[in-house]
Amino acid sequence: MNASVTVNSAEASANTNGASLLQVSDLHTSFSVQAGEVKAVRGVSFSLDQGKTLGVVGESGSGKTVLARSIMRLNLGDNVNTSGSAVFEGKELLASTMSEMQTLWGNEVAMVFQDPMTSLNPLVKVGRQVTEHVRHHLGASKAEAKALAIDLLKEVRIPEPESRLNAYPHELSGGMRQRICIAIALACEPTLLFADEPTTALDVTVQHQILNLLNREQQERHMAMILITHDLGVVAGRTDEIMVMYAGNVVEQAPTAALFADMQHPYTEALLRSIPRTTQRSHTRLAAIAGRPPDLIDPPSGCAFSPRCPYVQPKCREETPPLQATDNSGHKSACWFPVGTPENKEAFEKNLAARLPQTMSVAEGAMVNTEMLQEKAATQEERN
């Protein structure tokens, strides 16, 4: 089954002249289903240089995984429609045949999939899964591939690697299965690695180990990496640039330090607000984002985040804000009332007076945090 792919030849020609390792321009991906057309990715553009890390952030359904799979040409099926341009090392991936992509998969471009239990074959031993594409791409003998596999398992900190080669995936823990997936992805030393939610379903300690492992391997091999996650805390300090996606669109994009210092889109602010903090007292209610993600078959008019935004105004429901630069640092945002501006403050006060539910929720959360900080300060003062 072949997916429908339309290449923007003008964009592809322009991208070929660029110096970036990967250049994506106006990428769209949709799925034709019985209910209509699911517009999963809607006009995404970005570039990534050799050795750099891009964080792609957003909640489930924002289009992160579909974006990665579209670039790698893994969205197969007659109901898939992809258009735009994705140029990797001067080669237009969307114009490549499946046989050409097969020479790139694992060899030049690799992916660590979200769920290691489903991405690993449960009926095949770990050793064969690690060595299979090494023998295919590098032409290694069985003995050479086994020796390389053992070295890889040692590299990803798996104890007793020789015995693990004879194990089946279900005999390993979640963290070890994820390390196996990373070893498989790194086996042929790819130039670009996609890490799709690599810490899903892992406990906090193992998450930290896996993220440190990915960072170490990326730096040692000088490969580019796209780290996909729903958690802004994961990409903080581990990426060079962050791209925040919502409803298939990029709503904010900036160098990592710039984004955390001056986040401008309400959705980015909401994602950060929803992260649990150690400074909060026990059993504090988590700050959830009001509402639900939009229906991608029939998305709302104007800004897709407007039904959930605490700063929403009539203009937000009528006109779609463009993604545009806000300063000279490369910071881009798609919002009519950016966070931190006088217009944003005025919009919040209007919605607060109108008792808009999502605005009231944010205000109540801010009040709880203020009271908690005041209580903590008073306690500290008494101790002193």
mmCIF file of C-alpha atoms in Angstrom:
data_model
loop_
_atom_site.group_PDB
_atom_site.id
_atom_site.type_symbol
_atom_site.label_atom_id
_atom_site.label_comp_id
_atom_site.label_asym_id
_atom_site.label_seq_id
_atom_site.Cartn_x
_atom_site.Cartn_y
_atom_site.Cartn_z
ATOM 1 C CA MET A 1 0.000 0.000 0.000
ATOM 2 C CA ASN A 2 1.507 3.303 -1.096
ATOM 3 C CA ALA A 3 0.914 6.646 0.557
ATOM 4 C CA SER A 4 0.195 9.683 -1.590
ATOM 5 C CA VAL A 5 3.167 12.068 -1.570
ATOM 6 C CA THR A 6 3.327 15.501 -3.202
ATOM 7 C CA VAL A 7 6.733 17.185 -3.293
ATOM 8 C CA ASN A 8 7.042 20.957 -3.379
ATOM 9 C CA SER A 9 9.776 21.186 -5.998
ATOM 10 C CA ALA A 10 10.428 24.895 -5.394
ATOM 11 C CA GLU A 11 10.951 24.315 -1.682
ATOM 12 C CA ALA A 12 13.066 21.240 -2.335
ATOM 13 C CA SER A 13 15.334 23.180 -4.702
ATOM 14 C CA ALA A 14 15.749 25.984 -2.176
ATOM 15 C CA ASN A 15 16.444 23.557 0.656
ATOM 16 C CA THR A 16 19.105 21.693 -1.325
ATOM 17 C CA ASN A 17 21.174 24.893 -1.400
ATOM 18 C CA GLY A 18 21.052 25.219 2.412
ATOM 19 C CA ALA A 19 23.745 24.066 4.796
ATOM 20 C CA SER A 20 21.467 22.359 7.342
ATOM 21 C CA LEU A 21 21.493 18.582 7.750
ATOM 22 C CA LEU A 22 17.681 18.430 7.628
ATOM 23 C CA GLN A 23 15.357 21.055 6.209
ATOM 24 C CA VAL A 24 11.608 20.619 6.388
ATOM 25 C CA SER A 25 9.306 23.067 4.615
ATOM 26 C CA ASP A 26 5.519 23.358 4.676
ATOM 27 C CA LEU A 27 5.009 19.705 5.558
ATOM 28 C CA HIS A 28 1.398 18.505 5.593
ATOM 29 C CA THR A 29 0.151 15.018 6.446
ATOM 30 C CA SER A 30 -3.468 13.932 6.529
ATOM 31 C CA PHE A 31 -5.307 10.624 6.839
ATOM 32 C CA SER A 32 -8.477 9.928 4.891
ATOM 33 C CA VAL A 33 -10.922 8.075 7.150
ATOM 34 C CA GLN A 34 -14.624 7.366 6.931
ATOM 35 C CA ALA A 35 -15.511 10.433 9.016
ATOM 36 C CA GLY A 36 -13.406 12.774 6.873
ATOM 37 C CA GLU A 37 -9.810 13.941 6.513
ATOM 38 C CA VAL A 38 -7.681 14.014 9.671
ATOM 39 C CA LYS A 39 -5.239 16.909 9.243
ATOM 40 C CA ALA A 40 -2.516 15.612 11.554
ATOM 41 C CA VAL A 41 0.352 17.888 10.431
ATOM 42 C CA ARG A 42 -0.440 21.282 8.938
ATOM 43 C CA GLY A 43 2.380 23.284 7.402
ATOM 44 C CA VAL A 44 5.397 22.554 9.629
ATOM 45 C CA SER A 45 8.783 24.039 8.718
ATOM 46 C CA PHE A 46 12.128 23.825 10.524
ATOM 47 C CA SER A 47 15.822 23.104 9.989
ATOM 48 C CA LEU A 48 18.327 21.070 12.001
ATOM 49 C CA ASP A 49 22.115 21.240 11.859
ATOM 50 C CA GLN A 50 24.624 18.438 12.360
ATOM 51 C CA GLY A 51 25.203 17.655 16.039
ATOM 52 C CA LYS A 52 22.248 19.737 17.261
ATOM 53 C CA THR A 53 19.158 18.618 19.182
ATOM 54 C CA LEU A 54 15.619 19.788 18.470
ATOM 55 C CA GLY A 55 12.892 19.207 21.046
ATOM 56 C CA VAL A 56 9.361 18.742 19.694
ATOM 57 C CA VAL A 57 6.838 19.239 22.487
ATOM 58 C CA GLY A 58 3.062 18.882 22.730
ATOM 59 C CA GLU A 59 0.350 16.750 24.285
ATOM 60 C CA SER A 60 -0.971 13.573 22.675
ATOM 61 C CA GLY A 61 -2.612 14.267 19.322
ATOM 62 C CA SER A 62 -0.582 17.385 18.540
ATOM 63 C CA GLY A 63 1.121 15.753 15.539
ATOM 64 C CA LYS A 64 4.613 15.121 16.918
ATOM 65 C CA THR A 65 4.903 11.435 16.037
ATOM 66 C CA VAL A 66 3.167 11.849 12.676
ATOM 67 C CA LEU A 67 5.672 14.594 11.824
ATOM 68 C CA ALA A 68 8.634 12.307 12.562
ATOM 69 C CA ARG A 69 7.128 9.360 10.716
ATOM 70 C CA SER A 70 6.306 11.586 7.735
ATOM 71 C CA ILE A 71 9.919 12.703 7.437
ATOM 72 C CA MET A 72 11.075 9.069 7.656
ATOM 73 C CA ARG A 73 8.350 7.963 5.210
ATOM 74 C CA LEU A 74 6.921 5.475 7.709
ATOM 75 C CA ASN A 75 3.286 6.545 7.319
ATOM 76 C CA LEU A 76 2.258 3.860 4.853
ATOM 77 C CA GLY A 77 -1.191 3.215 3.415
ATOM 78 C CA ASP A 78 -3.485 4.354 0.635
ATOM 79 C CA ASN A 79 -5.266 6.756 2.987
ATOM 80 C CA VAL A 80 -2.140 8.814 3.815
ATOM 81 C CA ASN A 81 -1.494 12.103 1.991
ATOM 82 C CA THR A 82 1.795 13.923 2.512
ATOM 83 C CA SER A 83 2.966 17.118 0.816
ATOM 84 C CA GLY A 84 5.752 19.647 1.223
ATOM 85 C CA SER A 85 9.493 19.105 1.378
ATOM 86 C CA ALA A 86 11.941 17.238 3.645
ATOM 87 C CA VAL A 87 15.555 17.451 2.489
ATOM 88 C CA PHE A 88 18.166 15.350 4.297
ATOM 89 C CA GLU A 89 21.829 15.852 3.311
ATOM 90 C CA GLY A 90 20.675 17.385 0.025
ATOM 91 C CA LYS A 91 18.298 14.516 -0.789
ATOM 92 C CA GLU A 92 14.539 15.035 -0.978
ATOM 93 C CA LEU A 93 13.103 12.273 1.186
ATOM 94 C CA LEU A 94 9.528 12.738 0.009
ATOM 95 C CA ALA A 95 10.626 12.076 -3.574
ATOM 96 C CA SER A 96 12.633 8.966 -2.664
ATOM 97 C CA THR A 97 11.410 5.481 -3.505
ATOM 98 C CA MET A 98 10.840 2.918 -0.765
ATOM 99 C CA SER A 99 13.987 1.015 -1.819
ATOM 100 C CA GLU A 100 16.001 4.236 -1.492
ATOM 101 C CA MET A 101 14.484 4.864 1.947
ATOM 102 C CA GLN A 102 15.380 1.344 3.033
ATOM 103 C CA THR A 103 19.057 2.132 2.447
ATOM 104 C CA LEU A 104 18.660 5.179 4.717
ATOM 105 C CA TRP A 105 16.647 3.578 7.534
ATOM 106 C CA GLY A 106 18.989 2.557 10.316
ATOM 107 C CA ASN A 107 22.023 3.489 8.254
ATOM 108 C CA GLU A 108 21.605 7.284 8.003
ATOM 109 C CA VAL A 109 18.308 7.981 9.769
ATOM 110 C CA ALA A 110 17.068 5.977 12.754
ATOM 111 C CA MET A 111 14.238 6.113 15.277
ATOM 112 C CA VAL A 112 13.797 5.058 18.888
ATOM 113 C CA PHE A 113 10.098 4.236 18.986
ATOM 114 C CA GLN A 114 7.706 5.179 21.747
ATOM 115 C CA ASP A 115 6.871 1.743 23.132
ATOM 116 C CA PRO A 116 9.752 -0.784 23.209
ATOM 117 C CA MET A 117 7.359 -3.640 23.985
ATOM 118 C CA THR A 118 5.583 -3.220 20.632
ATOM 119 C CA SER A 119 8.555 -2.028 18.552
ATOM 120 C CA LEU A 120 10.589 -5.139 19.451
ATOM 121 C CA ASN A 121 9.502 -8.457 17.945
ATOM 122 C CA PRO A 122 8.343 -10.618 20.893
ATOM 123 C CA LEU A 123 9.136 -13.846 19.000
ATOM 124 C CA VAL A 124 12.735 -12.992 18.112
ATOM 125 C CA LYS A 125 15.691 -12.983 20.483
ATOM 126 C CA VAL A 126 17.376 -9.679 21.259
ATOM 127 C CA GLY A 127 20.652 -10.694 19.596
ATOM 128 C CA ARG A 128 19.085 -11.197 16.183
ATOM 129 C CA GLN A 129 17.154 -7.934 16.419
ATOM 130 C CA VAL A 130 20.325 -5.978 17.210
ATOM 131 C CA THR A 131 22.478 -7.639 14.538
ATOM 132 C CA GLU A 132 19.983 -8.002 11.680
ATOM 133 C CA HIS A 133 20.369 -4.579 10.078
ATOM 134 C CA VAL A 134 24.083 -4.445 10.963
ATOM 135 C CA ARG A 135 24.634 -7.463 8.710
ATOM 136 C CA HIS A 136 22.325 -5.990 6.068
ATOM 137 C CA HIS A 137 23.806 -2.472 5.911
ATOM 138 C CA LEU A 138 27.439 -3.077 6.886
ATOM 139 C CA GLY A 139 27.882 -6.547 5.420
ATOM 140 C CA ALA A 140 29.300 -7.842 8.701
ATOM 141 C CA SER A 141 29.738 -11.546 9.290
ATOM 142 C CA LYS A 142 27.731 -13.308 11.980
ATOM 143 C CA ALA A 143 30.672 -13.270 14.399
ATOM 144 C CA GLU A 144 31.466 -9.603 13.684
ATOM 145 C CA ALA A 145 27.815 -8.602 14.138
ATOM 146 C CA LYS A 146 27.631 -10.458 17.452
ATOM 147 C CA ALA A 147 30.796 -8.773 18.722
ATOM 148 C CA LEU A 148 29.372 -5.378 17.687
ATOM 149 C CA ALA A 149 26.064 -6.171 19.396
ATOM 150 C CA ILE A 150 27.854 -7.010 22.657
ATOM 151 C CA ASP A 151 29.801 -3.732 22.453
ATOM 152 C CA LEU A 152 26.564 -1.821 21.824
ATOM 153 C CA LEU A 153 24.811 -3.392 24.799
ATOM 154 C CA LYS A 154 27.798 -2.515 26.982
ATOM 155 C CA GLU A 155 27.665 1.021 25.614
ATOM 156 C CA VAL A 156 24.006 1.441 26.615
ATOM 157 C CA ARG A 157 24.811 0.094 30.106
ATOM 158 C CA ILE A 158 23.121 -3.311 29.911
ATOM 159 C CA PRO A 159 24.647 -5.763 32.417
ATOM 160 C CA GLU A 160 25.743 -9.222 31.248
ATOM 161 C CA PRO A 161 25.319 -8.331 27.554
ATOM 162 C CA GLU A 162 26.371 -11.780 26.288
ATOM 163 C CA SER A 163 23.476 -13.475 28.078
ATOM 164 C CA ARG A 164 21.000 -10.721 27.120
ATOM 165 C CA LEU A 165 21.543 -11.511 23.437
ATOM 166 C CA ASN A 166 19.784 -14.837 24.011
ATOM 167 C CA ALA A 167 16.840 -13.282 25.864
ATOM 168 C CA TYR A 168 13.398 -12.463 24.474
ATOM 169 C CA PRO A 169 12.027 -8.915 24.954
ATOM 170 C CA HIS A 170 9.443 -10.006 27.562
ATOM 171 C CA GLU A 171 12.259 -11.304 29.758
ATOM 172 C CA LEU A 172 13.691 -7.794 30.147
ATOM 173 C CA SER A 173 12.480 -4.797 32.153
ATOM 174 C CA GLY A 174 10.996 -1.717 30.475
ATOM 175 C CA GLY A 175 14.201 0.262 30.930
ATOM 176 C CA MET A 176 16.337 -2.521 29.468
ATOM 177 C CA ARG A 177 13.988 -2.915 26.489
ATOM 178 C CA GLN A 178 14.306 0.802 25.812
ATOM 179 C CA ARG A 179 18.098 0.509 25.983
ATOM 180 C CA ILE A 180 17.903 -2.348 23.464
ATOM 181 C CA CYS A 181 15.893 -0.087 21.131
ATOM 182 C CA ILE A 182 18.536 2.626 21.494
ATOM 183 C CA ALA A 183 21.303 0.101 20.750
ATOM 184 C CA ILE A 184 19.465 -1.025 17.607
ATOM 185 C CA ALA A 185 19.010 2.592 16.476
ATOM 186 C CA LEU A 186 22.703 3.403 17.053
ATOM 187 C CA ALA A 187 24.133 0.200 15.561
ATOM 188 C CA CYS A 188 24.911 1.639 12.121
ATOM 189 C CA GLU A 189 25.917 5.060 13.504
ATOM 190 C CA PRO A 190 23.131 7.151 11.927
ATOM 191 C CA THR A 191 23.566 10.840 11.216
ATOM 192 C CA LEU A 192 20.058 11.712 12.443
ATOM 193 C CA LEU A 193 18.167 10.088 15.315
ATOM 194 C CA PHE A 194 14.472 10.511 16.126
ATOM 195 C CA ALA A 195 13.708 9.730 19.781
ATOM 196 C CA ASP A 196 9.924 9.433 20.026
ATOM 197 C CA GLU A 197 8.865 9.674 23.685
ATOM 198 C CA PRO A 198 11.843 7.492 24.709
ATOM 199 C CA THR A 199 10.939 7.624 28.420
ATOM 200 C CA THR A 200 7.228 6.722 28.194
ATOM 201 C CA ALA A 201 6.036 4.351 30.971
ATOM 202 C CA LEU A 202 9.433 4.396 32.695
ATOM 203 C CA ASP A 203 9.939 5.442 36.307
ATOM 204 C CA VAL A 204 11.671 8.740 37.034
ATOM 205 C CA THR A 205 15.089 7.230 37.809
ATOM 206 C CA VAL A 206 15.148 5.178 34.598
ATOM 207 C CA GLN A 207 13.899 8.197 32.614
ATOM 208 C CA HIS A 208 16.891 10.179 33.817
ATOM 209 C CA GLN A 209 19.271 7.367 32.871
ATOM 210 C CA ILE A 210 17.790 6.979 29.379
ATOM 211 C CA LEU A 211 17.908 10.723 28.678
ATOM 212 C CA ASN A 212 21.507 10.938 29.880
ATOM 213 C CA LEU A 213 22.351 7.937 27.689
ATOM 214 C CA LEU A 214 20.836 9.593 24.600
ATOM 215 C CA ASN A 215 22.670 12.855 25.313
ATOM 216 C CA ARG A 216 25.997 11.073 25.786
ATOM 217 C CA GLU A 217 25.632 9.031 22.606
ATOM 218 C CA GLN A 218 24.561 12.066 20.618
ATOM 219 C CA GLN A 219 27.575 14.091 21.742
ATOM 220 C CA GLU A 220 30.067 11.266 21.266
ATOM 221 C CA ARG A 221 28.792 10.467 17.765
ATOM 222 C CA HIS A 222 28.107 14.115 16.830
ATOM 223 C CA MET A 223 24.727 13.139 15.416
ATOM 224 C CA ALA A 224 21.647 15.318 15.153
ATOM 225 C CA MET A 225 18.661 14.337 17.283
ATOM 226 C CA ILE A 226 14.973 15.190 17.358
ATOM 227 C CA LEU A 227 13.618 14.528 20.851
ATOM 228 C CA ILE A 228 9.829 14.150 20.903
ATOM 229 C CA THR A 229 8.019 14.494 24.233
ATOM 230 C CA HIS A 230 4.953 15.924 25.968
ATOM 231 C CA ASP A 231 7.034 17.146 28.914
ATOM 232 C CA LEU A 232 8.837 20.494 28.766
ATOM 233 C CA GLY A 233 10.936 19.323 31.717
ATOM 234 C CA VAL A 234 12.496 16.616 29.531
ATOM 235 C CA VAL A 235 13.796 19.052 26.907
ATOM 236 C CA ALA A 236 14.989 21.711 29.356
ATOM 237 C CA GLY A 237 18.773 21.696 29.275
ATOM 238 C CA ARG A 238 18.908 18.809 26.790
ATOM 239 C CA THR A 239 18.062 20.542 23.512
ATOM 240 C CA ASP A 240 19.372 23.451 21.481
ATOM 241 C CA GLU A 241 15.957 24.492 20.205
ATOM 242 C CA ILE A 242 12.332 23.723 21.073
ATOM 243 C CA MET A 243 9.349 23.521 18.758
ATOM 244 C CA VAL A 244 5.931 23.458 20.443
ATOM 245 C CA MET A 245 3.151 21.821 18.412
ATOM 246 C CA TYR A 246 -0.600 22.006 18.849
ATOM 247 C CA ALA A 247 -3.281 20.569 16.540
ATOM 248 C CA GLY A 248 -0.686 19.837 13.852
ATOM 249 C CA ASN A 249 0.745 23.368 13.836
ATOM 250 C CA VAL A 250 3.874 24.900 15.313
ATOM 251 C CA VAL A 251 2.662 27.513 17.808
ATOM 252 C CA GLU A 252 6.038 28.513 19.251
ATOM 253 C CA GLN A 253 9.649 27.903 18.265
ATOM 254 C CA ALA A 254 12.783 29.250 19.919
ATOM 255 C CA PRO A 255 16.251 28.436 21.243
ATOM 256 C CA THR A 256 15.736 26.494 24.472
ATOM 257 C CA ALA A 257 17.069 29.181 26.822
ATOM 258 C CA ALA A 258 15.038 31.890 25.080
ATOM 259 C CA LEU A 259 11.820 29.895 25.283
ATOM 260 C CA PHE A 260 12.072 29.249 29.020
ATOM 261 C CA ALA A 261 13.155 32.825 29.711
ATOM 262 C CA ASP A 262 10.349 34.399 27.698
ATOM 263 C CA MET A 263 7.646 31.946 26.603
ATOM 264 C CA GLN A 264 5.020 33.762 24.589
ATOM 265 C CA HIS A 265 2.307 31.322 23.548
ATOM 266 C CA PRO A 266 -0.449 30.485 26.075
ATOM 267 C CA TYR A 267 -0.201 26.788 25.204
ATOM 268 C CA THR A 268 3.520 26.701 26.044
ATOM 269 C CA GLU A 269 2.754 28.467 29.313
ATOM 270 C CA ALA A 270 -0.006 25.929 30.047
ATOM 271 C CA LEU A 271 2.352 23.000 29.406
ATOM 272 C CA LEU A 272 4.897 24.445 31.820
ATOM 273 C CA ARG A 273 2.208 25.189 34.401
ATOM 274 C CA SER A 274 1.033 21.561 34.324
ATOM 275 C CA ILE A 275 4.446 20.169 35.373
ATOM 276 C CA PRO A 276 4.446 19.015 39.042
ATOM 277 C CA ARG A 277 6.908 20.893 41.242
ATOM 278 C CA THR A 278 8.805 19.736 44.304
ATOM 279 C CA THR A 279 8.012 23.089 45.962
ATOM 280 C CA GLN A 280 4.305 22.211 46.046
ATOM 281 C CA ARG A 281 2.849 20.704 49.205
ATOM 282 C CA SER A 282 1.714 17.069 49.135
ATOM 283 C CA HIS A 283 -1.567 16.280 47.384
ATOM 284 C CA THR A 284 -1.651 19.629 45.585
ATOM 285 C CA ARG A 285 -4.041 19.397 42.653
ATOM 286 C CA LEU A 286 -2.201 19.316 39.320
ATOM 287 C CA ALA A 287 -2.809 22.266 36.996
ATOM 288 C CA ALA A 288 -4.469 20.600 34.013
ATOM 289 C CA ILE A 289 -5.069 22.375 30.724
ATOM 290 C CA ALA A 290 -8.793 23.110 30.452
ATOM 291 C CA GLY A 291 -10.821 21.403 27.749
ATOM 292 C CA ARG A 292 -9.695 18.835 25.205
ATOM 293 C CA PRO A 293 -7.525 18.911 22.060
ATOM 294 C CA PRO A 294 -9.520 19.878 18.947
ATOM 295 C CA ASP A 295 -11.049 17.546 16.389
ATOM 296 C CA LEU A 296 -8.480 17.452 13.575
ATOM 297 C CA ILE A 297 -11.162 16.509 11.045
ATOM 298 C CA ASP A 298 -12.987 19.758 11.752
ATOM 299 C CA PRO A 299 -10.632 22.063 13.687
ATOM 300 C CA PRO A 300 -12.012 25.328 15.118
ATOM 301 C CA SER A 301 -11.742 28.506 13.095
ATOM 302 C CA GLY A 302 -9.082 31.000 14.052
ATOM 303 C CA CYS A 303 -6.503 29.870 16.612
ATOM 304 C CA ALA A 304 -6.873 26.144 17.339
ATOM 305 C CA PHE A 305 -6.074 26.746 21.025
ATOM 306 C CA SER A 306 -8.739 29.442 21.454
ATOM 307 C CA PRO A 307 -11.415 27.155 23.048
ATOM 308 C CA ARG A 308 -8.953 26.323 25.873
ATOM 309 C CA CYS A 309 -7.031 29.610 26.146
ATOM 310 C CA PRO A 310 -7.445 31.784 29.285
ATOM 311 C CA TYR A 311 -6.632 34.900 27.228
ATOM 312 C CA VAL A 312 -8.983 34.218 24.289
ATOM 313 C CA GLN A 313 -10.605 37.212 22.584
ATOM 314 C CA PRO A 314 -13.042 37.440 19.637
ATOM 315 C CA LYS A 315 -10.156 37.979 17.200
ATOM 316 C CA CYS A 316 -8.638 34.636 18.274
ATOM 317 C CA ARG A 317 -11.797 32.788 17.229
ATOM 318 C CA GLU A 318 -11.984 34.536 13.863
ATOM 319 C CA GLU A 319 -8.417 34.869 12.543
ATOM 320 C CA THR A 320 -5.570 32.346 12.565
ATOM 321 C CA PRO A 321 -2.402 33.983 13.953
ATOM 322 C CA PRO A 322 0.697 33.458 11.793
ATOM 323 C CA LEU A 323 3.919 32.006 13.178
ATOM 324 C CA GLN A 324 6.208 35.016 13.102
ATOM 325 C CA ALA A 325 9.478 36.199 14.607
ATOM 326 C CA THR A 326 9.154 38.217 17.806
ATOM 327 C CA ASP A 327 12.830 39.209 18.175
ATOM 328 C CA ASN A 328 16.260 38.694 16.621
ATOM 329 C CA SER A 329 17.048 35.484 18.556
ATOM 330 C CA GLY A 330 14.960 33.268 16.285
ATOM 331 C CA HIS A 331 12.020 33.228 18.694
ATOM 332 C CA LYS A 332 8.739 32.695 16.824
ATOM 333 C CA SER A 333 5.198 32.625 18.144
ATOM 334 C CA ALA A 334 1.679 32.329 16.730
ATOM 335 C CA CYS A 335 -0.522 34.363 19.081
ATOM 336 C CA TRP A 336 -2.480 37.597 18.894
ATOM 337 C CA PHE A 337 -2.030 38.254 22.632
ATOM 338 C CA PRO A 338 1.434 36.914 23.573
ATOM 339 C CA VAL A 339 2.106 36.040 27.203
ATOM 340 C CA GLY A 340 3.713 38.885 29.146
ATOM 341 C CA THR A 341 2.445 41.725 26.967
ATOM 342 C CA PRO A 342 0.066 44.478 28.147
ATOM 343 C CA GLU A 343 -2.507 43.191 25.653
ATOM 344 C CA ASN A 344 -2.274 39.739 27.225
ATOM 345 C CA LYS A 345 -2.802 41.137 30.729
ATOM 346 C CA GLU A 346 -5.800 43.152 29.579
ATOM 347 C CA ALA A 347 -7.332 40.098 27.878
ATOM 348 C CA PHE A 348 -6.883 38.039 31.066
ATOM 349 C CA GLU A 349 -8.593 40.695 33.194
ATOM 350 C CA LYS A 350 -11.514 40.889 30.758
ATOM 351 C CA ASN A 351 -11.986 37.115 30.853
ATOM 352 C CA LEU A 352 -11.632 37.088 34.627
ATOM 353 C CA ALA A 353 -14.389 39.681 34.930
ATOM 354 C CA ALA A 354 -16.521 37.575 32.567
ATOM 355 C CA ARG A 355 -15.706 34.487 34.712
ATOM 356 C CA LEU A 356 -14.512 32.451 31.739
ATOM 357 C CA PRO A 357 -13.966 28.900 33.130
ATOM 358 C CA GLN A 358 -10.420 28.372 31.837
ATOM 359 C CA THR A 359 -9.410 31.841 33.062
ATOM 360 C CA MET A 360 -10.903 31.229 36.513
ATOM 361 C CA SER A 361 -9.008 27.928 36.724
ATOM 362 C CA VAL A 362 -5.674 29.639 36.009
ATOM 363 C CA ALA A 363 -6.428 32.433 38.486
ATOM 364 C CA GLU A 364 -7.313 29.952 41.246
ATOM 365 C CA GLY A 365 -4.117 28.007 40.611
ATOM 366 C CA ALA A 366 -2.048 31.197 40.783
ATOM 367 C CA MET A 367 -3.762 32.125 44.064
ATOM 368 C CA VAL A 368 -2.971 28.721 45.606
ATOM 369 C CA ASN A 369 0.685 29.020 44.565
ATOM 370 C CA THR A 370 0.916 32.537 46.012
ATOM 371 C CA GLU A 371 -0.577 31.443 49.335
ATOM 372 C CA MET A 372 1.754 28.451 49.480
ATOM 373 C CA LEU A 373 4.837 30.623 48.824
ATOM 374 C CA GLN A 374 3.731 33.127 51.474
ATOM 375 C CA GLU A 375 3.216 30.296 53.965
ATOM 376 C CA LYS A 376 6.633 28.852 53.153
ATOM 377 C CA ALA A 377 8.280 32.267 53.560
ATOM 378 C CA ALA A 378 6.551 32.800 56.931
ATOM 379 C CA THR A 379 7.671 29.357 58.156
ATOM 380 C CA GLN A 380 11.260 30.067 57.106
ATOM 381 C CA GLU A 381 11.161 33.430 58.874
ATOM 382 C CA GLU A 382 9.972 31.785 62.112
ATOM 383 C CA ARG A 383 12.830 29.277 61.935
ATOM 384 C CA ASN A 384 15.342 32.070 61.497
#
